[in-house]
Coordinates of C-alpha atoms and ligand atoms in Angstrom, one line a residue:
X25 CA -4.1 23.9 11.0
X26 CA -5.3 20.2 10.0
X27 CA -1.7 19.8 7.9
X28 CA 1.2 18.8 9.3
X29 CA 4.1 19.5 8.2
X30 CA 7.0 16.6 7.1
X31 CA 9.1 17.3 9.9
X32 CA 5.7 17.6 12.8
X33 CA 5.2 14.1 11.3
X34 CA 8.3 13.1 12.1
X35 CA 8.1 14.1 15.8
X36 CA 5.0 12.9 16.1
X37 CA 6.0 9.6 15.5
X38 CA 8.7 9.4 18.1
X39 CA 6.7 7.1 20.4
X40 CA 7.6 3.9 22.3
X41 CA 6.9 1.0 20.9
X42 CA 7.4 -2.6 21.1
X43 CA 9.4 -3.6 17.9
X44 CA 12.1 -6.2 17.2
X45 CA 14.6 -6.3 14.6
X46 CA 17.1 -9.0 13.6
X47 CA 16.3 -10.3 17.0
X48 CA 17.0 -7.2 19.2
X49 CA 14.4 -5.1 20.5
X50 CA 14.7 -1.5 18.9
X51 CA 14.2 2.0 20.5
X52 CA 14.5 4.8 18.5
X53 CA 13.4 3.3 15.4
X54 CA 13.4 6.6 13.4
X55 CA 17.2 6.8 13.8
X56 CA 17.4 3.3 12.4
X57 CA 19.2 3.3 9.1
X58 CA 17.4 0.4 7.5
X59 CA 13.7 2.4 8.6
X60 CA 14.8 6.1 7.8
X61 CA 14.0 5.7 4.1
X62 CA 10.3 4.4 5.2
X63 CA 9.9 7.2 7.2
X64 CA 11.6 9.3 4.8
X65 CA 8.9 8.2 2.0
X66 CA 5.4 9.0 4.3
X67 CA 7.3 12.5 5.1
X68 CA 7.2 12.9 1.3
X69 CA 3.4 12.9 1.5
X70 CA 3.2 15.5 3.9
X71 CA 5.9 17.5 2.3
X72 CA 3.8 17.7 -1.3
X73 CA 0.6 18.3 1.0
X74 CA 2.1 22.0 1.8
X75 CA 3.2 22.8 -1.8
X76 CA 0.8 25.0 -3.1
X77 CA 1.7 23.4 -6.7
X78 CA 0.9 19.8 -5.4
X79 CA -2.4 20.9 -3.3
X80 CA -5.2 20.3 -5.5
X81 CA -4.2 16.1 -5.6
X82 CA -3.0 16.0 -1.9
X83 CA -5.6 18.0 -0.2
X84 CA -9.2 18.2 0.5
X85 CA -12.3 19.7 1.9
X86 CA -13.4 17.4 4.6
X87 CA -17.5 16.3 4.3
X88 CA -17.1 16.3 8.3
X89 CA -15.6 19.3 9.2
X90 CA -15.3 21.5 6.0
X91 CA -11.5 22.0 6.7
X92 CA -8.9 21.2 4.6
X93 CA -7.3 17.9 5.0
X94 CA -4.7 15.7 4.2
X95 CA -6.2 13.6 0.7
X96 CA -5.2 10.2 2.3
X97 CA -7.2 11.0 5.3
X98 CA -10.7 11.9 2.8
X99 CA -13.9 10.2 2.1
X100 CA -14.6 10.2 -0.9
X101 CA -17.2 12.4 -2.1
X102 CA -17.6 11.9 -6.2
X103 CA -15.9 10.3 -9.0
X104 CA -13.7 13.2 -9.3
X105 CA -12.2 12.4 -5.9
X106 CA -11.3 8.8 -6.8
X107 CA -9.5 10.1 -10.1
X108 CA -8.0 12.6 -7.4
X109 CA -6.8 9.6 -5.8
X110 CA -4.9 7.6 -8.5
X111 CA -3.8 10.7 -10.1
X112 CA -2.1 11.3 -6.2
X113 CA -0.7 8.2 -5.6
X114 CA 0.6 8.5 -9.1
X115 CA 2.5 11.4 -8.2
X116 CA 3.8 9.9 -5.2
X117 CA 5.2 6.7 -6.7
X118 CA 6.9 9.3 -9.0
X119 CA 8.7 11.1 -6.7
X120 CA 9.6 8.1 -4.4
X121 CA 9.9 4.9 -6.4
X122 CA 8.8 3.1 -3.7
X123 CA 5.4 2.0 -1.6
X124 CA 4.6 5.2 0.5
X125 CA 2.6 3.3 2.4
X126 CA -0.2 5.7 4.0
X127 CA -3.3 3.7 1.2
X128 CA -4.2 1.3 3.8
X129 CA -5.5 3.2 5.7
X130 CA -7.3 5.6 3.7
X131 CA -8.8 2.5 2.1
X132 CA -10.1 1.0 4.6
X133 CA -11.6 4.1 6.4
X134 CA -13.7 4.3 3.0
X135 CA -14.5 1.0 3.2
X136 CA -15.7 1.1 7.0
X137 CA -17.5 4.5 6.0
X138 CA -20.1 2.6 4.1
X139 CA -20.2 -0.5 5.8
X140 CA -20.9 0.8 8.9
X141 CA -23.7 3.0 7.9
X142 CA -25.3 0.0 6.9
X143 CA -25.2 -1.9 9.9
X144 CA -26.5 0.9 11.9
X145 CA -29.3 0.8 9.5
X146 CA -30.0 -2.9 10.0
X147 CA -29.0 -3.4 13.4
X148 CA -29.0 -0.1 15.3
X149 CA -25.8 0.1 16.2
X150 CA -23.3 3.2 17.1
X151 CA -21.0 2.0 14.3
X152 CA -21.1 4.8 11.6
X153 CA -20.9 8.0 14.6
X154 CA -17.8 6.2 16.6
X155 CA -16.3 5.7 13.1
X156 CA -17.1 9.3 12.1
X157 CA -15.5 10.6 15.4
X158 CA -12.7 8.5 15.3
X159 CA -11.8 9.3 11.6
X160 CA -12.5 13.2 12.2
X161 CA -9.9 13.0 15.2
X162 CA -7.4 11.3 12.4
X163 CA -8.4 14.3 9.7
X164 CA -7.7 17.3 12.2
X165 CA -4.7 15.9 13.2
X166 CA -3.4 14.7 9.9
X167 CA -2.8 11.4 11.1
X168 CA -1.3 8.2 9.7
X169 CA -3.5 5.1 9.8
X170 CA -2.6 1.4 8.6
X171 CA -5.2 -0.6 7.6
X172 CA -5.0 -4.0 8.7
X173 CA -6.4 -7.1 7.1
X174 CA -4.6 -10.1 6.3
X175 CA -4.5 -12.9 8.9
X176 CA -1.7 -15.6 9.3
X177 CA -4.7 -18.3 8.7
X178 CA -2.6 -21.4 9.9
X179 CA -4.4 -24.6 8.2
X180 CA -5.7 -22.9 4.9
X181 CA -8.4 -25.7 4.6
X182 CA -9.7 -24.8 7.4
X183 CA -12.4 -22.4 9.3
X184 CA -11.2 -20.5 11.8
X185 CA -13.0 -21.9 14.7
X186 CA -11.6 -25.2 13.3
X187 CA -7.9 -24.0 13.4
X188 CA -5.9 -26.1 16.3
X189 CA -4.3 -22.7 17.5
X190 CA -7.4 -20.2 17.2
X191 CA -5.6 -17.5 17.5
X192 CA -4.9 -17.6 13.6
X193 CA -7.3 -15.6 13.2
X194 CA -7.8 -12.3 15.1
X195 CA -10.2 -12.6 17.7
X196 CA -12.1 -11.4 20.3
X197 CA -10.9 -13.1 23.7
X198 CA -13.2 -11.2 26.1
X199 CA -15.7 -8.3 26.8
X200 CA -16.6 -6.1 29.5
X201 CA -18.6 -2.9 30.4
X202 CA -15.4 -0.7 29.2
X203 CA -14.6 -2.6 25.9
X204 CA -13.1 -6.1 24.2
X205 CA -10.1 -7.6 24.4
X206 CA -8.0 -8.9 21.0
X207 CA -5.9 -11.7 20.3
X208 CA -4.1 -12.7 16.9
X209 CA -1.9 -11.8 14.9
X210 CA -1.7 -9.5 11.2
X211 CA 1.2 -10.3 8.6
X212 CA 2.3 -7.7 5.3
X213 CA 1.2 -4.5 7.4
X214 CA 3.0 -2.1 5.5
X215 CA 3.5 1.4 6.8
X216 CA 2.5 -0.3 10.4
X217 CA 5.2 1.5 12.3
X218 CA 5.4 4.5 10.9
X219 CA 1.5 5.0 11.7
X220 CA 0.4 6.6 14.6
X221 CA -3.0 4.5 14.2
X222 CA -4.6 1.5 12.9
X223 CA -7.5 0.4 11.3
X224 CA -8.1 -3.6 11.8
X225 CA -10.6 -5.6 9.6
X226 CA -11.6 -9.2 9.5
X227 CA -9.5 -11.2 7.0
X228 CA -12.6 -13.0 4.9
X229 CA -16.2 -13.5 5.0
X230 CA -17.3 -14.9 8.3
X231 CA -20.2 -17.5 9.2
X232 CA -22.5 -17.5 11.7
X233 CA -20.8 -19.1 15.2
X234 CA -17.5 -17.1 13.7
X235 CA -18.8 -13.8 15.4
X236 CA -15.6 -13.5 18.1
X237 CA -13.7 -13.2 14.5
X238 CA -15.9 -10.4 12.8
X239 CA -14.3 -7.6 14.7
X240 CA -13.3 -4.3 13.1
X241 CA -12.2 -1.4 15.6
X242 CA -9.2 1.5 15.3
X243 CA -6.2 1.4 17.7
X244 CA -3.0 3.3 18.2
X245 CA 0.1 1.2 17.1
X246 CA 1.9 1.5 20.5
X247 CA -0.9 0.3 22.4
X248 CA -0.1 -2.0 25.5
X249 CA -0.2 -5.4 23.9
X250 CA 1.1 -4.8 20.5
X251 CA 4.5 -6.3 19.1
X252 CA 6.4 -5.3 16.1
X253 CA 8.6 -7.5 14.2
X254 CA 9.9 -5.7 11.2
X255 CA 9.9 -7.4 7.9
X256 CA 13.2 -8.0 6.3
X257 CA 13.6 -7.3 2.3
X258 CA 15.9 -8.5 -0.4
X259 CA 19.3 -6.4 0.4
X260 CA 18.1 -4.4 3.3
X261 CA 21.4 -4.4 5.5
X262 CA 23.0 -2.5 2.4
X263 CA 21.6 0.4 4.2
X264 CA 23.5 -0.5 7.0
X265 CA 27.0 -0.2 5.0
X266 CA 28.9 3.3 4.7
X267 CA 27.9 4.1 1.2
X268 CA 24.5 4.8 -0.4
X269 CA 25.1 4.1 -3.8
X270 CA 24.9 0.1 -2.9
X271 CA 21.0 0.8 -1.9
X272 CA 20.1 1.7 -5.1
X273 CA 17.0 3.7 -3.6
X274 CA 18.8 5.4 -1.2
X275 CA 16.2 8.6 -0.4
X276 CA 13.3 6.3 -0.1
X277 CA 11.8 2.8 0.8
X278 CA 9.1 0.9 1.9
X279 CA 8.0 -0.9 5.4
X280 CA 6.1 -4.2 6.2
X281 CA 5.5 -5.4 10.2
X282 CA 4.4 -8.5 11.9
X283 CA 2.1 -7.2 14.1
X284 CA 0.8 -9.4 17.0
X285 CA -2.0 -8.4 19.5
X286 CA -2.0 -10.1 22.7
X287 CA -4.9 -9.1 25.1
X288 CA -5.6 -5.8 23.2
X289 CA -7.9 -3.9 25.0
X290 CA -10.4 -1.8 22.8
X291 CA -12.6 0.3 23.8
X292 CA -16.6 0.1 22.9
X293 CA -16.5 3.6 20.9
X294 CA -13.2 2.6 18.9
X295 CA -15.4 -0.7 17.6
X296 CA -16.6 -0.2 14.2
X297 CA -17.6 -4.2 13.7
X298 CA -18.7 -6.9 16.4
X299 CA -20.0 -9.7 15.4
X300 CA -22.2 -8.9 12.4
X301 CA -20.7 -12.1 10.6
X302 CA -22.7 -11.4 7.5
X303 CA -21.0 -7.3 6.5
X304 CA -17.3 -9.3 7.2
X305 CA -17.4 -10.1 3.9
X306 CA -18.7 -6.8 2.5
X307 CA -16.2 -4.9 4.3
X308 CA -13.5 -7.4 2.9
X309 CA -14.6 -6.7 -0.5
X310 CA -14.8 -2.9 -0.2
X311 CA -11.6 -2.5 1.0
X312 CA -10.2 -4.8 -1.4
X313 CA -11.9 -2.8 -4.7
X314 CA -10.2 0.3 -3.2
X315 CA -6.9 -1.2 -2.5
X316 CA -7.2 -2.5 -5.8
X317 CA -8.0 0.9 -7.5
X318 CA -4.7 2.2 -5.5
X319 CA -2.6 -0.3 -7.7
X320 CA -3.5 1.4 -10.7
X321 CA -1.9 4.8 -9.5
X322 CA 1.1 3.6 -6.9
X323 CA 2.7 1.0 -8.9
X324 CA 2.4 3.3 -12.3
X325 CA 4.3 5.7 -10.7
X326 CA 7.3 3.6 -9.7
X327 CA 6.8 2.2 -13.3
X328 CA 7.6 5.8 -14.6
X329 CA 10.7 5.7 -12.6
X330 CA 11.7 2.1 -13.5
X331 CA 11.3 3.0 -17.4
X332 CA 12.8 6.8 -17.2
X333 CA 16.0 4.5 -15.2
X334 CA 15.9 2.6 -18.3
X335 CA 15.9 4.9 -21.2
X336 CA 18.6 7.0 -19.2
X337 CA 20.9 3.6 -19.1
X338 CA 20.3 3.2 -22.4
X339 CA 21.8 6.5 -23.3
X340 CA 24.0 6.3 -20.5
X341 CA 25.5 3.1 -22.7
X342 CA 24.4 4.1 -26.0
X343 CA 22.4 2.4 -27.3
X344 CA 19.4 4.4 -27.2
X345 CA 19.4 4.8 -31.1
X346 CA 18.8 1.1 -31.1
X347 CA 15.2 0.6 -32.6
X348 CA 14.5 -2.4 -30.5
X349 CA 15.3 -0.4 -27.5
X350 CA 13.0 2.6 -28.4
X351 CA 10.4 -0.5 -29.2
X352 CA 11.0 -1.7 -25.6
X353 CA 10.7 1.3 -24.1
X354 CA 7.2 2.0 -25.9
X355 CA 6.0 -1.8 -24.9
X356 CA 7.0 -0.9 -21.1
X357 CA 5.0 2.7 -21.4
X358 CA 1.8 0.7 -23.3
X359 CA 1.9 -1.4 -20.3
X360 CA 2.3 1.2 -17.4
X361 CA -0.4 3.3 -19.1
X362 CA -2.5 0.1 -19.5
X363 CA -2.9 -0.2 -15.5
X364 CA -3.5 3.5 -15.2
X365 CA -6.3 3.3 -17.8
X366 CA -7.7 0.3 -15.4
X367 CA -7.6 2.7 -12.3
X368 CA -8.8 5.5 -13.6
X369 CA -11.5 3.8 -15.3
X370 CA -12.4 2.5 -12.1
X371 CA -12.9 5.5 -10.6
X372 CA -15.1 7.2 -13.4
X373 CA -17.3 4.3 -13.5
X374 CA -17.2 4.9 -9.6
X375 CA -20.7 5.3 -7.6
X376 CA -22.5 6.6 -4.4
X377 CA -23.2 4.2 -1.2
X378 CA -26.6 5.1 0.7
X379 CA -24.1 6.4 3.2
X380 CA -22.8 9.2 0.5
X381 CA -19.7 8.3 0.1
X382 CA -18.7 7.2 -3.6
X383 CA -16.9 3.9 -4.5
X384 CA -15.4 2.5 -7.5
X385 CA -16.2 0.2 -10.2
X386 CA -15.5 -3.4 -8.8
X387 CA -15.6 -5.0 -11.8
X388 CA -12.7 -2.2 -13.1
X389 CA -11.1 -2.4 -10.0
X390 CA -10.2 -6.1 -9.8
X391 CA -9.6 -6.1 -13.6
X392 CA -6.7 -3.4 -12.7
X393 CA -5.6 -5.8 -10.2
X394 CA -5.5 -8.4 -11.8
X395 CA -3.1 -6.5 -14.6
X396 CA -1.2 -5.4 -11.8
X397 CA -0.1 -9.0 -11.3
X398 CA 1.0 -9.3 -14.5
X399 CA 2.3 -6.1 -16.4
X400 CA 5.1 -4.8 -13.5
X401 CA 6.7 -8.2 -14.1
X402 CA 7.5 -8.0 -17.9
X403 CA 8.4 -4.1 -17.2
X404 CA 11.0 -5.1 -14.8
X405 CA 11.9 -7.9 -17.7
X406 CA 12.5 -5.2 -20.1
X407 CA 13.9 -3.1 -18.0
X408 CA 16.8 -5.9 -17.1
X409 CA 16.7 -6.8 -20.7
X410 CA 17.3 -3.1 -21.8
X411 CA 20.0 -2.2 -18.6
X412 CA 22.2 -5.4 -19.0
X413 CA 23.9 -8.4 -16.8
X414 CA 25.9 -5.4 -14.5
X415 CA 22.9 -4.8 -12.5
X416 CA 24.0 -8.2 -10.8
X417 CA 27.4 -8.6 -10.9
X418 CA 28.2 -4.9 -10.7
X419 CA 31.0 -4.7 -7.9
X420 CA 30.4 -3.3 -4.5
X421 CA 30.4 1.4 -4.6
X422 CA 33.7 0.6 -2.0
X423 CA 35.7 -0.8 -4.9
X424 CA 34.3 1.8 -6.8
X425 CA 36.1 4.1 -4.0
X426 CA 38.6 2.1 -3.4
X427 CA 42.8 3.3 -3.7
X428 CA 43.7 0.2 -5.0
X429 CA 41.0 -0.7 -7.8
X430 CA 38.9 2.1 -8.1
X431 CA 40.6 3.7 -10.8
X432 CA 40.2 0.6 -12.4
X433 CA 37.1 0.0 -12.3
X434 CA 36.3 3.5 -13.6
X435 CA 38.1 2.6 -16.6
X436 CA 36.2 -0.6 -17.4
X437 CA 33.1 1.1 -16.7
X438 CA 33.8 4.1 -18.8
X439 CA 31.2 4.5 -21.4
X440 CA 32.0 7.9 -22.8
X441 CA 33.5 11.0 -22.3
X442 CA 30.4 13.1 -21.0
X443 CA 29.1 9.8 -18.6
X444 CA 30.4 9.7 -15.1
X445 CA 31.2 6.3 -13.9
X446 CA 29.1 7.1 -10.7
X447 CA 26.0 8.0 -12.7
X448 CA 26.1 5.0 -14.5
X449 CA 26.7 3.3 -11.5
X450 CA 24.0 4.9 -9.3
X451 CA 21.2 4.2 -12.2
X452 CA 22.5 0.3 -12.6
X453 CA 21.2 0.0 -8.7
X454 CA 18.9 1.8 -9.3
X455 CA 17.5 -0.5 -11.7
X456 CA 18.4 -3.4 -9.4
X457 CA 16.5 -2.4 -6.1
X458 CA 13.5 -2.0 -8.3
X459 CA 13.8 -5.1 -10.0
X460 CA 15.4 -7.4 -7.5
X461 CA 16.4 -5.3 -4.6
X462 CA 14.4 -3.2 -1.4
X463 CA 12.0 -1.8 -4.0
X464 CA 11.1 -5.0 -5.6
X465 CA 9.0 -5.6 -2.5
X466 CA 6.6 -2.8 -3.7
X467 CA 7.3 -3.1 -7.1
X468 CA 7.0 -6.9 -7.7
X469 CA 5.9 -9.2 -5.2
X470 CA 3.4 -6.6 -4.0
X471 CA 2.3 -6.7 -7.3
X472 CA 1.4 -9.6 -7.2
X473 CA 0.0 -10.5 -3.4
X474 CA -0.7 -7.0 -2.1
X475 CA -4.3 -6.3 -2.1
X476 CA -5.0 -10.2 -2.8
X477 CA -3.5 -12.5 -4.7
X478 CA -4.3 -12.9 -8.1
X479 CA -7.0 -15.8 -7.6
X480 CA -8.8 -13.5 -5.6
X481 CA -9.5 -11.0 -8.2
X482 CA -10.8 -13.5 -10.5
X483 CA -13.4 -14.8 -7.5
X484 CA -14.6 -11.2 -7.9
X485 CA -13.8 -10.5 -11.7
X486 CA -16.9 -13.9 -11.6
X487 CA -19.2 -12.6 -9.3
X488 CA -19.4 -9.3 -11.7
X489 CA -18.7 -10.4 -15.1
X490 CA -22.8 -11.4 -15.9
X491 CA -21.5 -13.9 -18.4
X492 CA -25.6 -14.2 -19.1
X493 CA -26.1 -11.3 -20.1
X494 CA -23.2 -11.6 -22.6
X495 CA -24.8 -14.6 -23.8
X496 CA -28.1 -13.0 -24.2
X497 CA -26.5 -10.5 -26.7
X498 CA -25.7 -13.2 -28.9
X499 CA -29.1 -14.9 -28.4
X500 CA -30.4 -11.3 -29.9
X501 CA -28.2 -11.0 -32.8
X502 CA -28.4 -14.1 -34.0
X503 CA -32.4 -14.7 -33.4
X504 CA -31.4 -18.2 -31.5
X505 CA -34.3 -19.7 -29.6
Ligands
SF4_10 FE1 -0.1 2.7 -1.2 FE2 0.8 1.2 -3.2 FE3 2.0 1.1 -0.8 FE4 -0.4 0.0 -1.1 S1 1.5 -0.6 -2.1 S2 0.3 1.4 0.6 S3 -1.3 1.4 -2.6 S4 1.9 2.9 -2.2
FE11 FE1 0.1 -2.7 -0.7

């Protein structure tokens, strides 16, 4: 059976690894309160992957095996499979209001899918069959895979040969018959832990004499070498307190590592990119388009839960009647609908690579991006607006509890007869962790810097926009010379 099953994830990934957390080295990171809800989001995936109602989003037939497989392990094979893919990660930002974190992965292996295929074609190289083999392995046993980009970059004026410290930039530090050997460093890997491998891809578009720094290969995240640091987010150690109320999110959350690579040694068949300087940039750009497209489904979904948070609060408080609150509730759907439109119309307008494999739209693509860094950010504003000042100065759920001014509270946080305190209570932190809290990480600020910051969707948005052949529409109309 290629699908596992939430709880074989789990075991599977009870592995040794090298991580740190506020300074003290971890083991047993799955019993860790402030990483269960990471781990708890991923087993979601797997969970909705058996459910025979769920199975026509989060499964499909593999190209290279014929079995059925996990979605976020497929390669795309038609436009219908990119609409698939929104539609999915839709669903999953639904049902866990938080980044699920298994994208990154996916993206990249359809990124590397095509790439590779064309330097084989060019060069010769092995790339596209150890790739195929590799990703087959990762289909049969339905596993996790991070995709790993972003660099730390040090001076950003400057190349990374020309960087005082070279490692950076992840490199290649030596080579032998067997394989190479990596050093460097990569920041925001979310969902790095919880992976049982990794996909790792140059940061930007290389330059001849930068060839040690065009290097793409997959490795397992506990392999000798590798150090976790895991990346704290606004109000984490909430989850460390005796309540769950406080959290907000309490089921679910996201996950984002430093990961540093010190004399990592890969071996020659798990290389999917050495030195072709001139596909770095390529491979950057694919994977970005897709990671883009991804936006327009994740981030909607926790968008439905941010604005179905909001119109409960508002009856909760009542003052749903309120015409300016049904008009900010229809502004907040109009927007949340708006970067859906943007993924899925990337992924209708989506088309086949030489290699087979079908892309999106990278015009759409970055457009949706580029929305994405925008829209999430006036939803949470009306969602603040609509829910009121208590989701910041709301005491702690212990006074709530408490013998001595519990009762009190309740009172003064009474709304009406058929409101529980604790349900208004619940969805005020609710509202909180997605605006300001645990979940604003993939919510906001992921918004805006994962998959790129904004400026880098606009590099794209003018390499595609053909502003001539606007111009020349003009010309035609109006019969100018
Ligand atoms: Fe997936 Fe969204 Fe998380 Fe990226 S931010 S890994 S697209 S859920
Ligand atoms: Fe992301």
């Amino acid at each position: 059976m290629t699908l596992k099953t939430p709880e074989e994830y789990e075991e599977s990934i009870k592995r040794d690894v090298n991580l740190y957390l506020f300074g003290e080295k971890v083991e047993n990171f799955w019993e860790h309160p402030i990483i269960i809800p990471s781990i708890n989001a991923v087993k979601k995936i797997y969970e909705l992957a058996q459910d025979d109602h769920y199975k026509e989003l989060m499964t499909a037939k593999s190209h290279l095996t014929g079995n059925i497989i996990n979605r976020f392990t497929h390669i795309h094979q038609s436009t219908d499979d990119l609409i698939k893919k929104v539609q999915m990660q839709r669903l999953l930002g639904q049902k866990t209001a938080c980044c699920f974190q298994r994208c990154v992965g996916f993206d990249s292996a359809n990124a590397l899918y095509s790439v590779t295929y064309e330097m084989d074609k060019k060069y010769g190289t092995n790339y596209h069959k150890w790739f195929k083999n590799y990703w087959i392995d990762v289909q049969n046993q339905d596993l996790m895979v991070d995709g790993a980009m972003t660099d730390p970059k040090g001076d950003r004026s400057k190349r990374p040969i020309d960087q005082e410290d070279p490692d950076l930039f992840l490199h290649i530090i030596d080579e032998d018959d067997k394989g190479i050997y990596i050093k460097g460093a990569k920041i925001h890997q979310t969902g790095f832990l919880n992976s049982h491998k990794a996909i790792i891809m140059p940061t930007l578009s290389l330059r001849e004499g930068e060839e040690d720094y065009a290097v793409s290969f997959g490795v397992d995240t506990n392999e000798q070498g590798i150090t976790l640091i895991y990346g704290r987010q606004s109000c984490d150690t909430r989850k460390l307190e005796d309540g769950k109320c406080d959290i907000g999110n309490f089921k679910y959350g996201g996950q984002e590592i430093f990961v540093i690579f010190d004399n990592v040694f890969i071996p020659h068949e798990n290389v999917f990119m050495k030195g072709e300087v001139e596909f770095s940039g390529e491979l950057v750009n694919r994977f970005a388009g897709f990671h883009r497209q991804s936006y327009g489904g994740c981030k909607v979904g926790v968008g439905d839960a941010l604005i179905g948070a909001s119109a409960l609060i508002s009856e909760f408080q009542k003052v749903d009647r309120a015409s300016h609150i049904k008009d900010k509730l229809i502004e907040m759907v109009h927007l949340n609908e708006t970067l859906y439109s943007c993924g899925i119309a990337c992924s209708s307008q989506g088309f086949q690579r030489e290699a087979g494999n079908y892309e999106i739209n990278m015009l759409l693509a970055n457009v949706c991006k580029q929305n994405v860094t925008r829209f999430p950010y006036e939803i949470c504003r009306l969602a603040e607006d609509i829910a009121g000042g208590l989701i910041c100065t709301l005491p702690s759920e212990a006074d709530l509890d408490s013998k001595e001014v519990g009762d009190l509270l309740k009172k003064y946080l009474k709304t009406c007869e058929d409101i529980p305190v604790k349900d208004r209570y619940k969805l005020l932190r609710f509202i909180e962790n997605l605006t300001m809290g645990v979940s604003s990480v993939s919510y906001r600020t992921e918004s805006m810097h994962g998959a790129g910051s904004p400026q880098a969707q606009r590099i794209m948005i003018s390499r595609q926009m053909d502003i001539d052949q606007k111009k020349k529409l003009v010309k035609d109309l109006l019969d100018l010379e």
